[in-house]
PDB file of C-alpha atoms in Angstrom:
ATOM      1  CA  MET J 252      56.754 -80.985   9.364  1.00 69.00           C
ATOM      2  CA  LEU J 253      54.304 -78.100   9.657  1.00 70.00           C
ATOM      3  CA  VAL J 254      55.547 -76.581   6.397  1.00 76.00           C
ATOM      4  CA  THR J 255      55.055 -79.909   4.625  1.00 80.00           C
ATOM      5  CA  ALA J 256      51.536 -80.237   6.022  1.00 78.00           C
ATOM      6  CA  ALA J 257      50.704 -76.666   4.972  1.00 73.00           C
ATOM      7  CA  LEU J 258      51.998 -77.204   1.435  1.00 74.00           C
ATOM      8  CA  THR J 259      50.068 -80.461   1.184  1.00 81.00           C
ATOM      9  CA  ALA J 260      46.877 -78.692   2.222  1.00 75.00           C
ATOM     10  CA  LEU J 261      47.471 -75.772  -0.149  1.00 78.00           C
ATOM     11  CA  PHE J 262      48.411 -77.840  -3.202  1.00 78.00           C
ATOM     12  CA  PRO J 263      44.812 -78.588  -4.325  1.00 78.00           C
ATOM     13  CA  LEU J 264      44.008 -74.879  -4.128  1.00 81.00           C
ATOM     14  CA  LEU J 265      47.129 -73.972  -6.113  1.00 82.00           C
ATOM     15  CA  TRP J 266      46.324 -76.642  -8.699  1.00 78.00           C
ATOM     16  CA  MET J 267      42.767 -75.322  -8.998  1.00 82.00           C
ATOM     17  CA  VAL J 268      43.947 -71.741  -9.588  1.00 81.00           C
ATOM     18  CA  SER J 269      46.574 -72.926 -12.066  1.00 81.00           C
ATOM     19  CA  GLY J 270      44.094 -75.069 -13.989  1.00 77.00           C
ATOM     20  CA  SER J 271      41.605 -72.209 -14.182  1.00 78.00           C
ATOM     21  CA  LEU J 272      44.179 -70.175 -16.133  1.00 80.00           C
ATOM     22  CA  GLN J 273      45.090 -72.876 -18.676  1.00 79.00           C
ATOM     23  CA  THR J 274      43.592 -74.114 -21.893  1.00 76.00           C
ATOM     24  CA  GLN J 275      41.804 -77.455 -21.910  1.00 73.00           C
ATOM     25  CA  ASP J 276      44.646 -79.214 -23.744  1.00 72.00           C
ATOM     26  CA  GLU J 277      47.261 -77.819 -21.391  1.00 72.00           C
ATOM     27  CA  LEU J 278      45.186 -78.775 -18.347  1.00 70.00           C
ATOM     28  CA  LEU J 279      44.633 -82.350 -19.511  1.00 71.00           C
ATOM     29  CA  SER J 280      48.285 -82.819 -20.398  1.00 73.00           C
ATOM     30  CA  GLY J 281      49.370 -81.936 -16.851  1.00 67.00           C
ATOM     31  CA  ASP J 282      52.858 -80.960 -17.988  1.00 67.00           C
ATOM     32  CA  SER J 283      53.283 -77.954 -15.692  1.00 68.00           C
ATOM     33  CA  LEU J 284      51.631 -76.348 -12.704  1.00 72.00           C
ATOM     34  CA  ILE J 285      52.444 -72.895 -14.089  1.00 75.00           C
ATOM     35  CA  PRO J 286      50.409 -71.960 -17.217  1.00 75.00           C
ATOM     36  CA  SER J 287      52.429 -71.050 -20.279  1.00 75.00           C
ATOM     37  CA  VAL J 288      49.909 -68.255 -20.950  1.00 75.00           C
ATOM     38  CA  PHE J 289      47.467 -66.931 -18.360  1.00 80.00           C
ATOM     39  CA  HIS J 290      43.987 -67.251 -19.870  1.00 78.00           C
ATOM     40  CA  TRP J 291      42.007 -64.799 -17.740  1.00 85.00           C
ATOM     41  CA  GLN J 292      39.097 -65.033 -20.163  1.00 85.00           C
ATOM     42  CA  ASN J 293      38.195 -68.339 -18.526  1.00 83.00           C
ATOM     43  CA  TYR J 294      36.806 -66.350 -15.604  1.00 86.00           C
ATOM     44  CA  ALA J 295      34.772 -64.106 -17.885  1.00 85.00           C
ATOM     45  CA  THR J 296      33.381 -67.167 -19.652  1.00 83.00           C
ATOM     46  CA  ALA J 297      32.458 -68.811 -16.360  1.00 83.00           C
ATOM     47  CA  TRP J 298      30.748 -65.644 -15.130  1.00 86.00           C
ATOM     48  CA  THR J 299      28.720 -64.906 -18.259  1.00 83.00           C
ATOM     49  CA  ASP J 300      28.000 -68.285 -19.861  1.00 78.00           C
ATOM     50  CA  GLY J 301      27.283 -70.053 -16.588  1.00 76.00           C
ATOM     51  CA  ASP J 302      25.149 -67.263 -15.069  1.00 81.00           C
ATOM     52  CA  LEU J 303      27.463 -67.416 -12.084  1.00 86.00           C
ATOM     53  CA  GLY J 304      26.366 -64.022 -10.811  1.00 86.00           C
ATOM     54  CA  THR J 305      22.863 -65.332 -10.045  1.00 88.00           C
ATOM     55  CA  TYR J 306      24.173 -68.372  -8.179  1.00 91.00           C
ATOM     56  CA  LEU J 307      26.666 -66.258  -6.244  1.00 90.00           C
ATOM     57  CA  PHE J 308      23.990 -63.764  -5.196  1.00 92.00           C
ATOM     58  CA  ASN J 309      21.743 -66.610  -4.056  1.00 93.00           C
ATOM     59  CA  SER J 310      24.481 -68.150  -1.902  1.00 93.00           C
ATOM     60  CA  VAL J 311      25.367 -64.819  -0.302  1.00 92.00           C
ATOM     61  CA  PHE J 312      21.690 -64.150   0.453  1.00 95.00           C
ATOM     62  CA  TYR J 313      21.046 -67.643   1.824  1.00 95.00           C
ATOM     63  CA  THR J 314      24.197 -67.658   3.937  1.00 94.00           C
ATOM     64  CA  LEU J 315      23.735 -64.217   5.490  1.00 94.00           C
ATOM     65  CA  THR J 316      20.052 -64.787   6.238  1.00 95.00           C
ATOM     66  CA  ALA J 317      20.592 -68.258   7.676  1.00 95.00           C
ATOM     67  CA  VAL J 318      23.537 -67.177   9.847  1.00 94.00           C
ATOM     68  CA  LEU J 319      21.541 -64.229  11.205  1.00 95.00           C
ATOM     69  CA  GLY J 320      18.630 -66.509  12.070  1.00 95.00           C
ATOM     70  CA  ILE J 321      20.936 -69.070  13.686  1.00 95.00           C
ATOM     71  CA  LEU J 322      22.669 -66.411  15.792  1.00 94.00           C
ATOM     72  CA  VAL J 323      19.369 -65.015  17.062  1.00 93.00           C
ATOM     73  CA  VAL J 324      17.845 -68.378  17.958  1.00 93.00           C
ATOM     74  CA  SER J 325      20.977 -70.078  19.321  1.00 92.00           C
ATOM     75  CA  SER J 326      22.082 -67.131  21.463  1.00 91.00           C
ATOM     76  CA  MET J 327      18.717 -66.951  23.224  1.00 90.00           C
ATOM     77  CA  ALA J 328      18.358 -70.725  23.540  1.00 89.00           C
ATOM     78  CA  GLY J 329      21.934 -71.125  24.749  1.00 89.00           C
ATOM     79  CA  TYR J 330      21.481 -68.397  27.360  1.00 88.00           C
ATOM     80  CA  VAL J 331      18.293 -69.996  28.686  1.00 87.00           C
ATOM     81  CA  LEU J 332      19.947 -73.410  28.940  1.00 87.00           C
ATOM     82  CA  ALA J 333      22.963 -71.911  30.702  1.00 84.00           C
ATOM     83  CA  ARG J 334      21.295 -69.507  33.124  1.00 82.00           C
ATOM     84  CA  VAL J 335      17.616 -70.325  33.651  1.00 79.00           C
ATOM     85  CA  GLU J 336      16.731 -73.116  36.066  1.00 80.00           C
ATOM     86  CA  PHE J 337      13.660 -75.027  34.858  1.00 78.00           C
ATOM     87  CA  TRP J 338      12.383 -78.577  34.907  1.00 82.00           C
ATOM     88  CA  GLY J 339      13.700 -80.673  32.047  1.00 77.00           C
ATOM     89  CA  ARG J 340      16.687 -78.473  31.184  1.00 78.00           C
ATOM     90  CA  GLY J 341      19.018 -81.447  31.062  1.00 81.00           C
ATOM     91  CA  PHE J 342      16.523 -83.364  28.936  1.00 85.00           C
ATOM     92  CA  PHE J 343      16.291 -80.549  26.386  1.00 84.00           C
ATOM     93  CA  THR J 344      20.086 -80.378  26.221  1.00 83.00           C
ATOM     94  CA  PHE J 345      20.186 -84.126  25.616  1.00 85.00           C
ATOM     95  CA  VAL J 346      17.566 -83.833  22.843  1.00 84.00           C
ATOM     96  CA  ILE J 347      19.612 -81.140  21.099  1.00 84.00           C
ATOM     97  CA  LEU J 348      22.696 -83.356  21.294  1.00 82.00           C
ATOM     98  CA  ALA J 349      20.711 -86.334  19.988  1.00 81.00           C
ATOM     99  CA  VAL J 350      19.471 -84.333  16.989  1.00 80.00           C
ATOM    100  CA  MET J 351      23.081 -83.583  16.044  1.00 81.00           C
ATOM    101  CA  ILE J 352      23.820 -87.318  15.856  1.00 83.00           C
ATOM    102  CA  ILE J 353      21.162 -87.907  13.187  1.00 80.00           C
ATOM    103  CA  PRO J 354      22.717 -87.712   9.686  1.00 79.00           C
ATOM    104  CA  ALA J 355      21.319 -84.861   7.616  1.00 76.00           C
ATOM    105  CA  PRO J 356      20.212 -87.098   4.678  1.00 76.00           C
ATOM    106  CA  ALA J 357      18.128 -89.156   7.118  1.00 78.00           C
ATOM    107  CA  MET J 358      15.967 -86.099   7.780  1.00 81.00           C
ATOM    108  CA  PHE J 359      15.520 -85.047   4.151  1.00 80.00           C
ATOM    109  CA  LEU J 360      12.272 -86.958   3.611  1.00 81.00           C
ATOM    110  CA  ALA J 361      10.617 -85.531   6.728  1.00 83.00           C
ATOM    111  CA  GLN J 362      11.869 -82.023   5.970  1.00 85.00           C
ATOM    112  CA  TYR J 363      10.724 -82.186   2.361  1.00 85.00           C
ATOM    113  CA  ARG J 364       7.290 -83.505   3.375  1.00 86.00           C
ATOM    114  CA  LEU J 365       6.932 -80.675   5.896  1.00 88.00           C
ATOM    115  CA  LEU J 366       7.905 -78.057   3.307  1.00 88.00           C
ATOM    116  CA  LEU J 367       5.502 -79.677   0.857  1.00 88.00           C
ATOM    117  CA  ASP J 368       2.647 -79.376   3.352  1.00 88.00           C
ATOM    118  CA  LEU J 369       3.585 -75.738   3.979  1.00 87.00           C
ATOM    119  CA  GLN J 370       3.861 -75.083   0.223  1.00 87.00           C
ATOM    120  CA  LEU J 371       7.454 -73.918   0.653  1.00 87.00           C
ATOM    121  CA  THR J 372       9.155 -76.284  -1.794  1.00 86.00           C
ATOM    122  CA  ASN J 373      11.209 -74.619  -4.519  1.00 87.00           C
ATOM    123  CA  SER J 374      11.262 -71.370  -2.509  1.00 89.00           C
ATOM    124  CA  ARG J 375      13.910 -69.259  -0.817  1.00 92.00           C
ATOM    125  CA  VAL J 376      12.016 -69.217   2.475  1.00 92.00           C
ATOM    126  CA  GLY J 377      11.835 -72.998   2.700  1.00 91.00           C
ATOM    127  CA  TYR J 378      15.541 -73.429   1.961  1.00 93.00           C
ATOM    128  CA  ILE J 379      16.556 -70.787   4.511  1.00 94.00           C
ATOM    129  CA  LEU J 380      14.382 -72.432   7.175  1.00 93.00           C
ATOM    130  CA  ILE J 381      16.135 -75.744   6.517  1.00 92.00           C
ATOM    131  CA  LEU J 382      19.545 -74.087   6.858  1.00 93.00           C
ATOM    132  CA  ILE J 383      18.527 -72.448  10.132  1.00 93.00           C
ATOM    133  CA  THR J 384      17.048 -75.573  11.691  1.00 90.00           C
ATOM    134  CA  SER J 385      20.059 -77.666  10.700  1.00 89.00           C
ATOM    135  CA  GLY J 386      22.493 -75.185  12.255  1.00 90.00           C
ATOM    136  CA  VAL J 387      20.669 -74.282  15.480  1.00 91.00           C
ATOM    137  CA  PRO J 388      21.471 -77.455  17.517  1.00 90.00           C
ATOM    138  CA  MET J 389      25.253 -77.184  17.256  1.00 88.00           C
ATOM    139  CA  ALA J 390      25.190 -73.395  17.601  1.00 90.00           C
ATOM    140  CA  THR J 391      23.005 -73.626  20.708  1.00 90.00           C
ATOM    141  CA  LEU J 392      25.417 -76.000  22.440  1.00 88.00           C
ATOM    142  CA  ILE J 393      28.357 -73.762  21.530  1.00 87.00           C
ATOM    143  CA  MET J 394      26.638 -70.671  22.924  1.00 88.00           C
ATOM    144  CA  ARG J 395      25.520 -72.553  26.025  1.00 87.00           C
ATOM    145  CA  SER J 396      29.120 -73.584  26.733  1.00 84.00           C
ATOM    146  CA  PHE J 397      30.228 -69.998  26.242  1.00 83.00           C
ATOM    147  CA  PHE J 398      27.588 -68.575  28.606  1.00 85.00           C
ATOM    148  CA  VAL J 399      28.306 -71.189  31.270  1.00 83.00           C
ATOM    149  CA  SER J 400      31.957 -70.112  31.314  1.00 79.00           C
ATOM    150  CA  GLN J 401      31.031 -66.461  31.958  1.00 77.00           C
ATOM    151  CA  PRO J 402      30.712 -65.115  35.558  1.00 76.00           C
ATOM    152  CA  ARG J 403      27.268 -64.247  36.885  1.00 78.00           C
ATOM    153  CA  GLU J 404      28.344 -61.132  38.841  1.00 78.00           C
ATOM    154  CA  LEU J 405      27.650 -58.630  36.033  1.00 76.00           C
ATOM    155  CA  GLU J 406      24.171 -60.028  35.487  1.00 77.00           C
ATOM    156  CA  GLU J 407      23.413 -59.956  39.203  1.00 76.00           C
ATOM    157  CA  SER J 408      24.641 -56.364  39.496  1.00 81.00           C
ATOM    158  CA  ALA J 409      22.486 -55.281  36.569  1.00 76.00           C
ATOM    159  CA  ALA J 410      19.475 -57.055  38.067  1.00 77.00           C
ATOM    160  CA  LEU J 411      20.010 -55.213  41.368  1.00 77.00           C
ATOM    161  CA  ASP J 412      20.031 -51.942  39.416  1.00 75.00           C
ATOM    162  CA  GLY J 413      16.591 -52.805  38.066  1.00 76.00           C
ATOM    163  CA  ALA J 414      17.495 -54.052  34.580  1.00 75.00           C
ATOM    164  CA  SER J 415      15.024 -56.483  33.049  1.00 78.00           C
ATOM    165  CA  PRO J 416      16.181 -59.930  31.841  1.00 77.00           C
ATOM    166  CA  LEU J 417      15.820 -58.777  28.223  1.00 81.00           C
ATOM    167  CA  ARG J 418      17.873 -55.659  28.921  1.00 82.00           C
ATOM    168  CA  ILE J 419      20.554 -57.723  30.651  1.00 80.00           C
ATOM    169  CA  PHE J 420      20.703 -60.110  27.716  1.00 82.00           C
ATOM    170  CA  ALA J 421      20.869 -57.365  25.050  1.00 80.00           C
ATOM    171  CA  SER J 422      23.165 -54.900  26.817  1.00 81.00           C
ATOM    172  CA  ILE J 423      25.502 -57.133  28.811  1.00 82.00           C
ATOM    173  CA  ILE J 424      25.392 -60.755  27.676  1.00 83.00           C
ATOM    174  CA  LEU J 425      25.520 -60.295  23.888  1.00 84.00           C
ATOM    175  CA  PRO J 426      28.463 -57.837  23.911  1.00 83.00           C
ATOM    176  CA  LEU J 427      30.428 -60.274  26.068  1.00 82.00           C
ATOM    177  CA  ALA J 428      29.476 -63.103  23.749  1.00 83.00           C
ATOM    178  CA  ARG J 429      30.847 -61.511  20.577  1.00 82.00           C
ATOM    179  CA  PRO J 430      33.770 -63.969  20.262  1.00 81.00           C
ATOM    180  CA  GLY J 431      31.384 -66.897  20.618  1.00 83.00           C
ATOM    181  CA  LEU J 432      28.941 -65.368  18.139  1.00 87.00           C
ATOM    182  CA  ALA J 433      31.791 -64.849  15.671  1.00 84.00           C
ATOM    183  CA  ALA J 434      32.880 -68.475  16.006  1.00 84.00           C
ATOM    184  CA  VAL J 435      29.304 -69.659  15.431  1.00 88.00           C
ATOM    185  CA  ALA J 436      28.929 -67.314  12.453  1.00 88.00           C
ATOM    186  CA  VAL J 437      32.043 -68.725  10.781  1.00 86.00           C
ATOM    187  CA  ILE J 438      31.140 -72.376  11.394  1.00 86.00           C
ATOM    188  CA  GLN J 439      27.529 -72.013  10.278  1.00 90.00           C
ATOM    189  CA  GLY J 440      28.441 -69.662   7.436  1.00 89.00           C
ATOM    190  CA  LEU J 441      30.761 -72.266   5.947  1.00 88.00           C
ATOM    191  CA  HIS J 442      28.101 -74.928   6.401  1.00 89.00           C
ATOM    192  CA  ALA J 443      25.414 -72.844   4.682  1.00 92.00           C
ATOM    193  CA  TRP J 444      27.749 -71.829   1.852  1.00 92.00           C
ATOM    194  CA  ASN J 445      28.805 -75.414   1.126  1.00 89.00           C
ATOM    195  CA  GLU J 446      25.321 -76.956   1.409  1.00 89.00           C
ATOM    196  CA  TYR J 447      24.437 -78.979  -1.675  1.00 87.00           C
ATOM    197  CA  LEU J 448      22.181 -81.962  -0.999  1.00 85.00           C
ATOM    198  CA  MET J 449      19.080 -80.105   0.202  1.00 86.00           C
ATOM    199  CA  ALA J 450      19.375 -77.638  -2.663  1.00 88.00           C
ATOM    200  CA  LEU J 451      19.509 -80.610  -5.024  1.00 85.00           C
ATOM    201  CA  VAL J 452      16.323 -82.019  -3.488  1.00 84.00           C
ATOM    202  CA  LEU J 453      14.406 -78.779  -2.984  1.00 87.00           C
ATOM    203  CA  PHE J 454      15.008 -76.582  -6.031  1.00 87.00           C
ATOM    204  CA  ASP J 455      13.704 -77.001  -9.558  1.00 84.00           C
ATOM    205  CA  ASP J 456      14.278 -73.411 -10.675  1.00 83.00           C
ATOM    206  CA  ASN J 457      17.867 -72.603 -11.681  1.00 83.00           C
ATOM    207  CA  LYS J 458      17.369 -68.982 -10.611  1.00 87.00           C
ATOM    208  CA  LEU J 459      17.001 -70.106  -6.983  1.00 90.00           C
ATOM    209  CA  MET J 460      19.987 -72.456  -6.785  1.00 90.00           C
ATOM    210  CA  PRO J 461      23.059 -71.644  -4.649  1.00 92.00           C
ATOM    211  CA  ILE J 462      26.580 -71.569  -6.004  1.00 89.00           C
ATOM    212  CA  GLN J 463      27.439 -75.166  -5.074  1.00 87.00           C
ATOM    213  CA  ARG J 464      24.420 -76.436  -7.004  1.00 84.00           C
ATOM    214  CA  GLY J 465      25.114 -74.068  -9.880  1.00 82.00           C
ATOM    215  CA  LEU J 466      28.632 -75.404 -10.358  1.00 83.00           C
ATOM    216  CA  THR J 467      27.182 -78.671 -11.631  1.00 80.00           C
ATOM    217  CA  SER J 468      25.972 -76.852 -14.742  1.00 74.00           C
ATOM    218  CA  PHE J 469      29.627 -76.512 -15.822  1.00 73.00           C
ATOM    219  CA  ASN J 470      30.159 -80.272 -15.783  1.00 65.00           C
ATOM    220  CA  SER J 471      27.822 -81.471 -18.501  1.00 58.00           C
ATOM    221  CA  ALA J 472      27.920 -82.571 -22.120  1.00 45.00           C
ATOM    222  CA  GLU J 473      27.196 -78.996 -23.210  1.00 53.00           C
ATOM    223  CA  THR J 474      30.048 -77.513 -21.161  1.00 52.00           C
ATOM    224  CA  PRO J 475      32.857 -80.092 -21.017  1.00 56.00           C
ATOM    225  CA  GLN J 476      35.657 -77.550 -20.542  1.00 72.00           C
ATOM    226  CA  GLN J 477      37.213 -78.373 -17.189  1.00 78.00           C
ATOM    227  CA  GLN J 478      39.183 -75.129 -17.041  1.00 80.00           C
ATOM    228  CA  ILE J 479      35.917 -73.172 -17.025  1.00 81.00           C
ATOM    229  CA  LEU J 480      34.639 -75.308 -14.158  1.00 83.00           C
ATOM    230  CA  LEU J 481      37.857 -74.622 -12.234  1.00 84.00           C
ATOM    231  CA  ALA J 482      37.505 -70.888 -12.871  1.00 85.00           C
ATOM    232  CA  ALA J 483      33.934 -70.981 -11.569  1.00 86.00           C
ATOM    233  CA  THR J 484      35.107 -72.942  -8.508  1.00 87.00           C
ATOM    234  CA  VAL J 485      37.789 -70.341  -7.768  1.00 88.00           C
ATOM    235  CA  ILE J 486      35.148 -67.599  -7.923  1.00 88.00           C
ATOM    236  CA  SER J 487      32.961 -69.566  -5.500  1.00 87.00           C
ATOM    237  CA  VAL J 488      35.847 -69.984  -3.046  1.00 87.00           C
ATOM    238  CA  VAL J 489      36.943 -66.324  -2.962  1.00 86.00           C
ATOM    239  CA  PRO J 490      34.058 -65.031  -0.747  1.00 85.00           C
ATOM    240  CA  VAL J 491      34.735 -67.778   1.809  1.00 83.00           C
ATOM    241  CA  ILE J 492      38.450 -66.956   1.955  1.00 82.00           C
ATOM    242  CA  VAL J 493      37.769 -63.230   2.326  1.00 82.00           C
ATOM    243  CA  PHE J 494      35.204 -63.857   5.055  1.00 78.00           C
ATOM    244  CA  TYR J 495      37.577 -66.136   6.947  1.00 77.00           C
ATOM    245  CA  LEU J 496      40.466 -63.666   6.725  1.00 77.00           C
ATOM    246  CA  LEU J 497      38.264 -60.879   8.083  1.00 75.00           C
ATOM    247  CA  ALA J 498      36.950 -63.022  10.934  1.00 70.00           C
ATOM    248  CA  GLN J 499      40.049 -65.017  11.865  1.00 68.00           C
ATOM    249  CA  ARG J 500      40.883 -62.825  14.875  1.00 67.00           C
ATOM    250  CA  ASN J 501      37.402 -63.314  16.280  1.00 64.00           C
ATOM    251  CA  ILE J 502      37.680 -67.045  15.643  1.00 63.00           C
ATOM    252  CA  VAL J 503      40.842 -67.251  17.731  1.00 60.00           C
ATOM    253  CA  ASN J 504      39.276 -65.133  20.475  1.00 61.00           C
ATOM    254  CA  GLY J 505      36.166 -67.279  20.449  1.00 57.00           C
ATOM    255  CA  LEU J 506      38.166 -70.481  20.756  1.00 55.00           C
ATOM    256  CA  GLY J 507      40.297 -69.016  23.524  1.00 54.00           C
ATOM    257  CA  ALA J 508      37.278 -67.716  25.424  1.00 52.00           C
ATOM    258  CA  GLY J 509      35.731 -71.159  25.589  1.00 47.00           C
ATOM    259  CA  ALA J 510      33.168 -71.017  22.797  1.00 40.00           C
ATOM    260  CA  LEU J 511      34.171 -74.466  21.543  1.00 43.00           C
ATOM    261  CA  LYS J 512      35.214 -76.094  24.816  1.00 46.00           C
TER     262      LYS J 512
END
């Protein structure tokens, strides 16, 4: 059963890789999953003719910057909600949860109007701010759950030794929270990498578009070759697969430690 489910999940990926190595006629005929001749030049065509390098650089830059911002904000906010007693803490937690319920497209108009007033439309800064604000609510709740599950004894011992709250957070809390931070980084990294709708709304300049938006340039009247689109899609998927393989141990540790409970 598990083998069947795994093969079913992997088949679209295998078909995509196979199609990226075929000619257009062979791909459209659908006679075989294995190409008769491996056309590696499809990848070179996708990289050069589609300016894929620019889109790939943009996505890497947006994703890394947004994930870093989300980790900084959500770790501090989650720690405050988990450890600091203040009036309205439950209300703020409820507001964060309520924001997550709102569909992202429902906020596009307000977000775009705000960026327009700040003169940040069609800019990297504006897009990164949108990615950060959209990822902070979920990441904050994840980090809060992780901090709540951790014992207070180490923090109390450090406080008795004269450590400041900032020192306790930086030297004790964050190292213990590495599995939770890794889980948040993977979840939000995938979200930032796959984001498409806001880039469609925000960007007019092709040089600023992320990889998911750039892939649409391969599906037009000028570039009807589907095998080139598949090759470009494979290139866009490779960084995500590599990142996941490198972080999978931390993901398991984060789940086991309670980061997503």
